XYZ file of C-alpha atoms in Angstrom:
764
model
C 82.986 -4.888 -0.935
C 79.721 -3.190 0.145
C 79.845 0.222 1.738
C 79.778 0.244 5.542
C 79.779 2.850 8.269
C 82.966 1.231 9.620
C 84.737 1.917 6.328
C 83.831 5.583 6.689
C 85.363 6.188 10.103
C 88.785 7.434 9.068
C 88.070 11.049 8.088
C 89.962 13.803 9.894
C 89.379 17.577 9.990
C 91.529 19.563 7.585
C 93.982 22.034 9.096
C 92.260 24.951 10.841
C 88.766 23.788 9.873
C 85.985 25.119 12.062
C 84.459 22.515 14.364
C 80.958 21.413 13.425
C 78.537 23.113 15.820
C 74.739 23.561 15.671
C 75.333 27.063 14.289
C 77.586 25.733 11.525
C 74.992 23.084 10.669
C 72.334 25.794 10.291
C 74.684 27.819 8.094
C 74.765 24.809 5.769
C 70.947 24.751 5.471
C 70.647 21.333 7.102
C 67.829 20.776 9.576
C 67.936 18.741 12.761
C 66.489 15.584 11.183
C 69.009 15.705 8.351
C 71.953 16.260 10.677
C 70.872 13.387 12.930
C 70.713 11.127 9.870
C 74.233 12.191 8.861
C 75.639 11.414 12.311
C 73.884 8.031 12.344
C 75.156 7.240 8.843
C 78.771 8.048 9.736
C 78.687 6.840 13.327
C 80.455 10.057 14.341
C 80.423 13.824 13.976
C 81.157 14.824 10.367
C 84.157 16.910 9.448
C 83.442 20.358 8.035
C 84.359 19.055 4.580
C 81.830 16.244 4.931
C 79.203 18.667 6.183
C 79.764 20.764 3.047
C 79.356 17.675 0.878
C 76.070 16.742 2.558
C 74.871 20.358 2.394
C 75.350 20.380 -1.377
C 74.015 16.934 -2.253
C 71.128 17.154 0.213
C 70.104 20.602 -0.997
C 66.757 20.829 -2.741
C 68.571 21.579 -6.000
C 70.438 18.251 -5.965
C 68.295 15.890 -3.880
C 64.715 16.733 -4.988
C 63.702 15.963 -1.410
C 60.329 17.706 -1.697
C 59.472 16.588 -5.227
C 60.556 12.974 -5.778
C 57.222 11.321 -4.909
C 55.328 13.717 -7.197
C 57.738 13.350 -10.129
C 57.262 9.577 -10.123
C 53.814 10.036 -11.683
C 55.276 11.378 -14.942
C 55.232 9.019 -17.945
C 58.873 8.407 -18.865
C 58.767 5.494 -21.299
C 57.849 4.976 -24.917
C 59.232 3.429 -28.106
C 61.032 6.689 -28.891
C 62.798 6.909 -25.502
C 66.487 6.010 -25.541
C 67.305 7.638 -22.196
C 64.796 8.920 -19.683
C 65.251 10.817 -16.404
C 68.327 10.233 -14.272
C 71.057 11.248 -16.704
C 72.528 14.576 -17.753
C 69.873 14.888 -20.491
C 67.024 12.874 -21.979
C 67.448 11.219 -25.380
C 64.786 10.355 -27.963
C 65.136 8.189 -31.063
C 65.009 9.739 -34.547
C 65.094 8.027 -37.965
C 68.235 6.685 -39.676
C 70.208 6.016 -36.483
C 69.968 9.596 -35.233
C 68.846 10.677 -31.773
C 68.108 13.977 -30.042
C 69.337 14.882 -26.549
C 67.607 17.776 -24.810
C 67.104 19.305 -21.387
C 66.053 22.527 -19.659
C 67.549 23.883 -16.423
C 67.079 26.945 -14.231
C 69.610 29.575 -13.184
C 67.191 31.838 -11.363
C 68.887 32.903 -8.143
C 72.304 33.639 -9.690
C 70.599 35.774 -12.354
C 68.766 37.752 -9.685
C 72.005 39.018 -8.151
C 74.308 38.978 -11.207
C 72.132 38.890 -14.345
C 74.849 38.727 -17.003
C 76.973 35.945 -15.495
C 73.964 34.171 -14.013
C 72.344 33.836 -17.436
C 75.591 33.145 -19.304
C 76.608 30.300 -17.003
C 73.079 28.923 -17.174
C 73.550 28.538 -20.926
C 77.012 27.048 -20.417
C 75.712 24.479 -17.968
C 72.870 23.280 -20.164
C 75.190 22.980 -23.160
C 77.448 20.696 -21.117
C 74.494 18.578 -19.972
C 73.772 17.843 -23.629
C 77.250 17.282 -25.038
C 78.170 14.958 -22.159
C 75.614 12.586 -23.693
C 77.684 12.536 -26.883
C 75.393 15.008 -28.664
C 76.505 18.113 -30.525
C 74.402 21.096 -29.396
C 72.422 22.431 -32.360
C 70.037 24.858 -30.671
C 69.412 26.826 -27.508
C 66.034 28.111 -26.325
C 65.166 30.086 -23.226
C 62.208 30.945 -21.024
C 62.577 34.206 -19.094
C 60.371 35.975 -16.539
C 60.791 39.462 -15.096
C 58.823 42.093 -13.264
C 57.121 44.924 -15.225
C 59.405 46.979 -17.454
C 58.328 50.291 -15.928
C 60.593 49.425 -12.957
C 64.238 50.383 -13.696
C 65.753 47.375 -11.886
C 63.590 45.021 -13.937
C 64.888 46.635 -17.121
C 68.443 46.218 -15.783
C 67.872 42.518 -15.036
C 66.151 41.951 -18.382
C 68.961 43.618 -20.356
C 71.698 41.813 -18.419
C 70.117 38.373 -18.741
C 69.471 38.739 -22.470
C 73.029 39.924 -23.076
C 74.430 37.050 -21.011
C 72.385 34.450 -22.890
C 73.304 35.947 -26.258
C 77.004 36.444 -25.638
C 77.583 32.917 -24.362
C 75.585 31.121 -27.067
C 76.998 33.314 -29.835
C 80.601 32.736 -28.735
C 80.173 28.954 -28.551
C 78.453 28.981 -31.935
C 75.062 27.468 -31.106
C 71.961 29.106 -32.615
C 69.127 30.344 -30.427
C 65.991 29.114 -32.164
C 63.181 30.195 -29.889
C 61.969 31.044 -26.451
C 59.513 33.105 -24.511
C 59.610 36.121 -22.225
C 56.942 37.040 -19.683
C 56.426 39.951 -17.323
C 54.397 40.056 -14.113
C 54.616 41.763 -10.738
C 55.469 38.549 -8.887
C 58.790 38.183 -10.718
C 60.082 41.611 -9.659
C 62.100 40.217 -6.764
C 62.832 36.827 -8.330
C 63.318 36.647 -12.108
C 63.288 33.234 -13.765
C 66.011 32.248 -16.223
C 65.452 28.813 -17.780
C 67.796 27.611 -20.527
C 67.115 24.684 -22.860
C 69.589 22.961 -25.158
C 68.919 20.515 -27.991
C 71.673 18.321 -29.427
C 72.004 15.695 -32.152
C 73.938 12.452 -31.951
C 74.183 9.089 -33.612
C 72.429 6.715 -31.232
C 75.450 4.399 -31.228
C 77.590 7.222 -29.766
C 75.413 7.722 -26.674
C 77.418 7.715 -23.441
C 76.119 7.758 -19.880
C 77.468 9.231 -16.648
C 77.935 5.861 -14.932
C 81.265 5.133 -13.272
C 82.458 1.548 -13.768
C 85.632 -0.487 -13.496
C 87.561 -0.725 -10.232
C 90.914 1.104 -10.532
C 89.692 3.134 -13.496
C 90.981 6.687 -13.325
C 89.093 9.904 -12.588
C 90.324 12.894 -14.590
C 89.414 16.570 -14.368
C 89.200 18.051 -17.875
C 88.931 21.744 -18.719
C 89.249 24.911 -16.713
C 91.031 25.295 -13.404
C 89.010 25.353 -10.186
C 88.479 28.663 -8.417
C 86.455 29.945 -5.500
C 83.522 31.127 -7.625
C 80.202 29.379 -7.154
C 80.960 27.723 -3.807
C 77.615 26.627 -2.333
C 75.777 27.582 -5.515
C 73.479 24.564 -5.142
C 72.576 25.604 -1.604
C 72.010 29.193 -2.758
C 69.547 27.892 -5.338
C 67.666 26.111 -2.536
C 66.728 29.106 -0.400
C 64.478 32.125 -0.742
C 65.902 35.393 -2.011
C 66.065 38.245 0.490
C 67.659 41.637 0.958
C 70.830 39.768 1.955
C 71.014 37.845 -1.321
C 73.212 40.492 -2.924
C 75.935 39.255 -0.569
C 75.753 35.896 -2.370
C 77.220 37.497 -5.526
C 80.552 35.605 -5.012
C 78.534 32.367 -5.262
C 77.612 33.199 -8.855
C 79.868 31.411 -11.315
C 81.863 33.200 -14.006
C 81.711 31.757 -17.508
C 84.221 31.548 -20.366
C 82.460 30.552 -23.602
C 85.711 30.202 -25.535
C 86.916 27.523 -23.119
C 83.447 25.951 -23.369
C 83.825 25.622 -27.145
C 87.175 23.847 -26.712
C 85.692 21.616 -24.005
C 82.766 20.744 -26.264
C 85.030 19.649 -29.110
C 87.403 17.744 -26.835
C 84.534 15.951 -25.061
C 82.876 14.866 -28.304
C 86.202 13.572 -29.644
C 86.807 11.630 -26.438
C 83.331 10.127 -26.615
C 83.213 9.229 -30.315
C 86.756 7.776 -30.216
C 85.709 5.355 -27.458
C 88.465 6.610 -25.167
C 86.382 7.038 -22.011
C 84.014 5.028 -19.830
C 81.862 7.910 -18.534
C 81.721 11.684 -18.401
C 79.757 14.217 -16.372
C 79.598 17.978 -16.190
C 80.715 19.578 -12.936
C 77.522 21.573 -12.555
C 75.650 22.169 -9.310
C 77.884 21.123 -6.388
C 80.826 20.779 -8.772
C 83.300 17.954 -8.195
C 81.199 16.639 -5.310
C 78.060 15.895 -7.308
C 79.792 14.706 -10.468
C 81.970 12.165 -8.656
C 79.384 10.991 -6.125
C 76.517 10.697 -8.617
C 78.579 8.823 -11.227
C 79.780 6.402 -8.560
C 76.288 5.834 -7.180
C 74.900 5.079 -10.645
C 77.609 2.479 -11.118
C 77.385 1.032 -7.609
C 81.068 1.720 -6.930
C 83.166 3.914 -4.646
C 85.560 6.723 -5.526
C 88.745 8.049 -4.022
C 89.757 11.629 -4.874
C 92.817 13.625 -3.896
C 91.833 17.300 -3.992
C 95.485 18.376 -3.790
C 95.845 17.102 -7.380
C 93.006 19.271 -8.767
C 94.399 22.208 -10.815
C 93.330 25.425 -9.072
C 93.297 29.084 -10.021
C 94.025 30.321 -6.514
C 96.623 29.468 -3.899
C 95.711 27.747 -0.657
C 92.303 26.356 -1.629
C 91.007 23.893 0.945
C 89.440 20.527 0.068
C 86.085 22.001 1.151
C 86.444 24.782 -1.423
C 87.721 22.513 -4.192
C 84.908 19.999 -3.713
C 82.129 22.610 -3.657
C 83.417 25.083 -6.230
C 81.101 25.513 -9.211
C 83.742 27.002 -11.496
C 82.559 26.609 -15.061
C 83.789 24.678 -18.109
C 84.930 21.554 -16.218
C 84.239 17.862 -16.790
C 84.914 14.737 -14.781
C 85.944 11.767 -16.909
C 86.268 8.060 -16.040
C 88.795 6.128 -18.118
C 90.884 2.984 -18.119
C 94.453 3.632 -16.893
C 95.950 2.644 -20.260
C 93.947 5.386 -21.981
C 95.163 8.311 -19.859
C 98.022 9.238 -22.183
C 95.794 9.300 -25.266
C 93.153 11.321 -23.399
C 95.752 13.891 -22.399
C 96.907 14.134 -26.004
C 93.377 14.792 -27.283
C 92.820 17.451 -24.636
C 96.170 19.106 -25.396
C 95.128 19.339 -29.048
C 92.168 21.414 -27.848
C 94.394 23.489 -25.520
C 92.971 21.847 -22.397
C 94.439 19.852 -19.556
C 93.340 16.418 -18.366
C 94.531 15.713 -14.824
C 94.153 12.397 -12.966
C 92.789 13.103 -9.473
C 91.600 9.710 -8.246
C 90.205 6.304 -9.083
C 87.237 3.950 -8.781
C 87.156 1.662 -5.723
C 85.187 -1.430 -4.798
C 84.226 -0.424 -1.231
C 81.338 1.918 -2.078
C 82.856 4.821 -0.113
C 83.025 8.415 -1.283
C 86.530 9.129 -0.017
C 88.390 12.422 -0.295
C 92.047 12.941 0.534
C 94.188 16.046 0.490
C 97.934 15.415 0.335
C 97.418 12.051 2.038
C 94.988 13.174 4.766
C 91.520 11.623 4.515
C 89.112 14.561 4.995
C 85.865 12.834 3.947
C 84.728 9.216 3.989
C 81.014 8.707 3.411
C 78.969 5.686 2.271
C 78.512 6.748 -1.365
C 75.153 5.248 -2.258
C 73.553 6.613 0.895
C 75.130 10.022 0.347
C 73.278 10.292 -2.964
C 70.078 8.419 -2.154
C 69.442 8.630 1.604
C 68.450 12.268 2.016
C 65.133 12.453 3.924
C 62.158 12.782 1.593
C 59.428 15.196 2.634
C 55.735 15.134 1.761
C 54.475 18.575 2.763
C 50.876 19.501 3.343
C 49.060 20.676 0.222
C 46.130 23.064 0.427
C 44.736 25.481 -2.124
C 44.738 29.128 -1.155
C 41.325 30.568 -0.307
C 42.311 33.706 -2.213
C 42.838 31.718 -5.404
C 39.432 30.041 -5.094
C 37.812 33.447 -4.699
C 39.687 34.811 -7.711
C 38.495 31.917 -9.888
C 34.900 32.834 -9.086
C 35.386 36.555 -9.720
C 34.978 38.818 -12.738
C 36.659 42.133 -13.545
C 34.927 45.218 -12.185
C 35.866 47.318 -15.241
C 33.908 47.586 -18.487
C 35.091 45.953 -21.741
C 37.356 47.919 -24.077
C 36.237 48.780 -27.625
C 37.633 45.966 -29.874
C 39.721 48.179 -32.178
C 41.545 49.738 -29.232
C 41.731 46.415 -27.394
C 43.686 44.687 -30.156
C 46.169 47.550 -30.452
C 46.732 47.620 -26.698
C 47.202 43.869 -26.525
C 49.798 43.944 -29.312
C 51.578 46.669 -27.348
C 51.610 44.635 -24.105
C 55.130 43.224 -23.472
C 53.713 39.772 -22.740
C 52.255 39.570 -26.259
C 54.366 42.018 -28.282
C 57.225 40.790 -30.461
C 60.350 39.677 -28.606
C 62.570 40.727 -31.518
C 64.505 43.048 -29.162
C 65.565 39.863 -27.362
C 66.364 37.474 -30.176
C 68.084 40.063 -32.349
C 70.889 39.786 -29.790
C 71.183 36.059 -30.512
C 72.651 34.326 -33.552
C 69.875 32.132 -34.898
C 71.522 30.942 -38.141
C 75.005 29.761 -37.136
C 75.611 26.087 -38.141
C 73.518 26.742 -41.290
C 70.747 24.268 -40.425
C 68.046 26.725 -39.319
C 64.829 26.481 -41.336
C 62.451 28.387 -39.033
C 64.015 30.789 -36.549
C 62.668 32.855 -33.652
C 59.461 34.809 -34.041
C 57.103 31.971 -34.935
C 55.422 29.092 -33.145
C 58.516 26.860 -32.973
C 62.061 26.706 -34.289
C 62.948 24.120 -36.925
C 66.318 22.795 -38.068
C 67.267 20.274 -40.729
C 69.098 17.202 -39.450
C 72.299 17.226 -41.524
C 72.415 14.804 -44.437
C 68.765 13.748 -44.040
C 65.331 14.700 -45.329
C 63.836 15.213 -41.891
C 63.793 18.129 -39.507
C 63.518 18.754 -35.796
C 61.073 21.255 -34.292
C 61.488 22.692 -30.804
C 59.687 25.092 -28.486
C 59.470 26.164 -24.862
C 56.239 27.366 -23.241
C 54.252 28.166 -20.113
C 51.279 30.430 -19.406
C 51.910 31.051 -15.698
C 48.769 33.141 -15.271
C 46.618 30.078 -15.966
C 48.595 28.047 -13.430
C 48.179 30.719 -10.781
C 44.405 30.411 -11.123
C 44.127 26.651 -11.712
C 47.403 24.700 -11.545
C 45.856 21.456 -12.787
C 44.286 22.951 -15.920
C 47.304 25.238 -16.305
C 49.665 22.260 -16.253
C 47.683 20.581 -19.009
C 47.552 23.869 -20.925
C 51.343 24.304 -20.808
C 51.920 20.934 -22.475
C 49.034 21.480 -24.902
C 50.353 24.850 -26.062
C 53.852 23.469 -26.584
C 52.402 20.592 -28.610
C 50.275 22.989 -30.717
C 53.353 25.079 -31.433
C 55.257 22.008 -32.605
C 52.327 20.722 -34.686
C 51.798 24.121 -36.344
C 55.187 23.685 -38.042
C 54.057 20.286 -39.337
C 56.095 18.288 -36.819
C 54.791 15.484 -34.618
C 55.426 16.057 -30.866
C 57.887 13.484 -29.482
C 58.602 14.264 -25.820
C 59.195 16.938 -23.226
C 61.686 18.217 -20.692
C 60.452 20.465 -17.902
C 61.730 23.146 -15.555
C 59.310 23.355 -12.638
C 59.635 26.821 -11.058
C 57.693 27.301 -7.812
C 57.917 29.061 -4.473
C 58.691 27.516 -1.084
C 57.362 23.906 -1.072
C 57.019 23.981 2.710
C 54.060 26.335 2.291
C 50.862 24.301 1.739
C 49.501 26.583 -0.992
C 52.767 26.325 -2.963
C 52.994 22.558 -2.663
C 49.373 22.333 -3.790
C 50.293 24.308 -6.918
C 53.238 21.996 -7.556
C 51.287 18.778 -7.030
C 48.337 19.815 -9.178
C 50.476 21.266 -11.970
C 52.434 18.012 -12.172
C 49.171 16.062 -12.289
C 48.032 18.145 -15.239
C 51.380 17.838 -17.029
C 51.349 14.079 -16.541
C 47.833 13.639 -17.928
C 48.618 15.741 -20.989
C 51.824 13.820 -21.690
C 49.974 10.512 -21.463
C 47.279 11.778 -23.850
C 49.814 13.075 -26.387
C 52.262 10.159 -25.994
C 55.035 12.640 -25.216
C 57.065 11.159 -22.324
C 58.990 13.292 -19.854
C 62.689 12.630 -20.420
C 64.053 14.724 -17.553
C 64.290 18.287 -16.358
C 64.704 20.331 -13.239
C 62.751 21.388 -10.154
C 63.422 24.929 -8.950
C 61.798 25.659 -5.590
C 62.187 28.636 -3.243
C 61.539 31.201 -5.965
C 60.406 33.749 -3.434
C 61.423 37.232 -2.389
C 60.199 39.444 0.456
C 57.215 40.373 -1.736
C 56.101 36.744 -2.052
C 56.319 33.755 -4.371
C 56.479 33.866 -8.159
C 53.574 32.584 -10.202
C 53.816 28.785 -10.530
C 55.817 28.500 -13.762
C 56.409 24.912 -14.912
C 58.160 25.563 -18.211
C 57.693 22.903 -20.892
C 60.401 22.272 -23.473
C 59.269 20.048 -26.348
C 60.797 18.558 -29.482
C 59.020 17.151 -32.513
C 59.879 15.247 -35.676
C 59.189 16.764 -39.097
C 59.336 13.829 -41.550
C 60.108 16.089 -44.509
C 61.928 19.298 -43.613
C 60.902 20.927 -46.888
C 57.237 20.642 -45.816
C 57.660 22.875 -42.769
C 54.902 25.422 -42.205
C 55.609 29.037 -41.152
C 53.436 31.017 -38.726
C 52.704 34.059 -40.894
C 50.431 34.505 -43.897
C 52.277 33.799 -47.142
C 50.344 34.975 -50.212
C 47.439 37.221 -51.181
C 44.381 35.235 -52.150
C 45.041 32.318 -49.790
C 41.997 31.061 -47.915
C 41.819 31.557 -44.129
C 40.449 28.762 -41.947
C 39.872 28.745 -38.197
C 40.452 25.255 -36.786
C 38.805 24.276 -33.501
C 35.836 25.465 -31.475
C 35.538 28.829 -29.732
C 33.477 29.185 -26.572
C 34.876 32.579 -25.631
C 36.351 31.838 -22.191
C 37.938 34.993 -20.761
C 38.973 33.574 -17.376
C 42.714 34.038 -16.935
C 42.924 35.788 -20.299
C 45.416 38.389 -21.421
C 42.437 40.617 -22.235
C 41.393 40.774 -18.589
C 44.970 40.915 -17.258
C 46.497 43.443 -19.663
C 43.515 45.703 -20.367
C 41.391 45.484 -17.232
C 44.216 44.829 -14.746
C 42.428 41.753 -13.441
C 43.915 38.271 -13.062
C 41.003 36.025 -12.224
C 38.165 33.915 -13.475
C 38.227 30.232 -14.308
C 40.572 29.392 -17.220
C 39.212 27.347 -20.102
C 39.248 23.609 -19.328
C 41.754 21.778 -21.518
C 40.165 19.166 -23.804
C 43.069 16.784 -24.345
C 41.295 14.746 -27.024
C 40.488 17.910 -29.000
C 44.103 19.054 -28.643
C 45.393 15.707 -29.888
C 43.018 15.735 -32.842
C 44.209 19.214 -33.821
C 47.823 18.022 -33.665
C 46.979 15.107 -35.967
C 45.265 17.427 -38.423
C 48.113 19.944 -38.553
C 50.741 17.223 -39.044
C 48.721 15.477 -41.766
C 47.922 18.739 -43.562
C 51.606 19.708 -43.596
C 52.586 16.258 -44.846
C 50.152 16.635 -47.745
C 51.417 20.185 -48.493
C 47.990 21.718 -47.866
C 49.051 24.616 -45.628
C 50.646 27.951 -46.435
C 50.753 29.003 -42.766
C 49.593 27.866 -39.343
C 49.536 29.823 -36.082
C 48.087 28.602 -32.794
C 45.603 30.632 -30.759
C 46.949 31.338 -27.287
C 47.407 34.586 -25.338
C 45.088 37.267 -26.677
C 42.821 34.764 -28.404
C 41.671 34.645 -31.998
C 42.134 38.345 -32.769
C 45.779 38.375 -31.685
C 46.528 35.149 -33.599
C 45.058 36.606 -36.800
C 46.843 39.932 -36.319
C 50.222 38.280 -35.664
C 49.873 36.156 -38.791
C 48.998 39.255 -40.856
C 51.735 41.456 -39.363
C 54.367 39.103 -40.717
C 57.689 37.842 -39.464
C 60.402 40.081 -38.019
C 62.334 40.299 -41.272
C 59.412 40.306 -43.706
C 59.103 43.258 -46.099
C 55.867 44.225 -44.384
C 52.395 43.086 -43.470
C 49.661 41.377 -45.467
C 46.037 42.362 -45.202
C 43.234 39.928 -44.400
C 39.455 39.927 -44.609
C 37.428 37.672 -42.315
C 33.711 37.211 -41.767
C 33.073 35.463 -38.431
C 29.331 36.115 -38.241
C 28.428 32.476 -38.833
C 31.331 31.061 -36.777
C 29.813 31.321 -33.302
C 26.441 33.000 -33.633
C 25.284 34.785 -30.510
C 28.707 34.908 -28.866
C 29.731 38.272 -27.448
C 32.232 40.129 -29.684
C 34.813 40.464 -26.906
C 34.546 36.784 -25.984
C 34.808 35.682 -29.619
C 37.827 37.819 -30.446
C 39.767 37.627 -27.196
C 38.639 34.458 -25.388
C 41.412 31.932 -24.822
C 39.936 28.503 -25.498
C 42.555 25.899 -26.391
C 42.759 23.453 -29.308
C 42.570 26.194 -31.961
C 44.729 27.461 -34.809
C 44.430 29.927 -37.673
C 45.705 28.456 -40.946
C 45.895 29.570 -44.556
C 45.843 27.401 -47.644
C 45.652 27.812 -51.387
C 42.028 27.855 -52.572
C 42.513 24.616 -54.502
C 43.637 22.849 -51.287
C 40.605 23.872 -49.235
C 38.407 20.849 -49.949
C 41.160 18.405 -49.036
C 41.854 20.318 -45.826
C 38.163 20.212 -44.875
C 38.056 16.475 -45.599
C 41.063 15.854 -43.352
C 39.507 17.991 -40.603
C 36.225 16.080 -40.794
C 38.097 12.779 -40.589
C 39.685 13.686 -37.221
C 36.604 15.653 -36.066
C 38.211 19.077 -35.851
C 35.822 21.964 -36.638
C 37.094 23.920 -39.666
C 35.447 27.281 -40.382
C 36.279 29.034 -43.653
C 36.703 32.596 -42.400
C 38.047 34.681 -45.292
C 41.172 35.310 -47.307
C 44.620 36.877 -47.163
C 44.804 40.355 -48.669
C 47.431 42.385 -50.484
C 50.707 43.618 -49.034
C 50.079 46.470 -46.611
C 46.314 46.014 -46.848
C 43.945 46.368 -43.884
C 42.839 43.697 -41.448
C 39.039 43.570 -41.639
C 36.881 41.396 -39.383
C 33.099 41.216 -39.379
C 31.564 39.751 -36.231
C 27.903 40.012 -35.236
C 26.689 43.424 -36.311
C 30.179 44.912 -35.978
C 32.633 45.647 -38.782
C 36.178 46.210 -37.561
C 39.231 47.392 -39.472
C 42.889 48.021 -38.609
C 45.867 49.324 -40.576
C 48.236 46.325 -40.577
C 51.305 48.521 -41.096
C 50.357 50.409 -37.914
C 49.776 47.149 -36.046
C 53.208 45.963 -37.177
C 54.849 49.109 -35.798
C 53.047 48.733 -32.468
C 53.936 45.042 -32.185
C 57.617 45.355 -32.987
C 58.312 48.597 -31.115
C 56.561 47.811 -27.819
C 59.578 46.374 -25.962
C 62.293 48.584 -27.561
C 60.224 51.636 -26.628
C 60.075 50.572 -22.999
C 63.763 49.708 -22.910
C 64.482 53.209 -24.233
C 62.452 54.536 -21.304
C 59.634 55.955 -23.456
C 56.466 55.930 -21.394
C 53.782 56.219 -24.060
C 53.115 54.781 -27.483
C 52.697 57.487 -30.082
């Protein structure tokens, strides 16, 4: 029977509930238009419980009411796509019946007020998004943004977030294989915490969160429900302010040991064929999981909140529905399977409690001890939130910045490289990933500290590469080119390992979309991301939009984080980022024009964020990807490292410095005089043109590498050779001969963040 307003007329207020007044509506972050639509939909005034349900599902976090029209432009299909947007995670096809599920999500606002639990529960939530698809999590990555480390509170937030991410992932037993950390003034009041999870499954075991089968049972599996996290979705859909500290009770509390049990129980339920559907109780908890599963299946649900196991006495249906307590799943199963499901859960020391069933009337109905407290047309609850198309207008200040140049004079190149390697945005993030286990599960082939992480798919010859990236400074200056650049850099990182990029997930972090300059950033960034994904044939499989990342000091930089996975046909042909052997030949791939607009050189050394960033040549980027993948396949490369922040000089120095656990550095000698004749030394060394990489190969492989490069029309300049262990880095450019002690560069690079976290002001 189709849903009707008449079928939704029976709801009654719960005992002692506040009446719904205009003030109460405002407290629930619903505007006048939205409330009028609710009243029209129900044909009456909603109960407080119903108002809470609408507040959660019509929040920006759940409804995407400002972003849906823009997101529709993303390419979401391709021969490798098994599951695109609309599910808990996207799924791409791999060889031999395997598939990869992956997604990235934000937990920004909770981490701003409670960094440890905010970050930990962010990891827990993204793990559940992946294993509810039937995939075993095999890797976690993260993208973090904070204010400058000379501010004590920023150091506190940074330390708490990193510890939360590490503790949760380590306890569950999932390796952290990569990530990125950035620092800028705009994140001081609003840090960004984006967590990405990658999981492996057999394609035949894929399960979707789609409720089906009238009279099938709804079961809550996992932890008991408490009062933590109530209105977490609404909290994530408002700007941070001085009052946000009072929202601390709306930050969830995680238990990674229960998560591990829930993971194993869920995968056993899925692979045994015991269940029809499963969904994580994430944002908006029981409300979103039940309503969204029902809407996908075109059915109704009836829930009795008095049956939900709770941690606290006297919880109301409002609280039970909106709690975001962690480590909980909602399962749909046939009635005859309930006993077997309970037995599997008991084996994993968990409970499975029937709380309702699927109906044929399309109504989202909630009872509590027999009293109907909510009755809402289910499909409309999920899909009928008003959609907004705000004005979009570029800021005049940004246009002026793009046309500007730094007032300060250039820095001498020797000093410039040392200072860039000491800048927290470029320096090694070993202080972060040393707190993570990167080798648990014994499949890690390339861990943190390089261009991308790589694992071997168990029992196969192939590997999976993964990365997460965004240069927010470029997006602040030109969101369209910056959007393309974010995808291009992620793809270069994947290709540098020898893997072919397959697809992306995104976490789109922006300020208040109701401000024209912010919505312009969002619209243009998405346009750039879309064009790059079309060019690279890397569809968008899902992700997250995080708006309202603002504090009293203003909005964060536009930060659309790109998570990408790639297929490495032969895992034993993976390519590391750092130089491997003395005597190897060094080759610079790609063209350098020396664009300094938006560069780290200007930002870190001259304290100037401005200029026009380098335009992204998508065809040149794609050609470079093809070359790197083909060269790795033919075993021609000893190392490959992409040129990004800091330009050519930083890429060469990082490759020479060596990995975090290498015995030490390797020297290198390069002669760039014939590479770009007439180009200014600063522009050549520190310009940030895209579509470039520094690679090394054995001398006997050089001719074949040059032939491959010519075939795909990628410039390949033979620049020099790798030197002995501990040797100097020497670069000749123009009439200038430059030299650095690589052991000293290594110390600078690896000590930059620990020194600041110790509170040391100056580098000795």
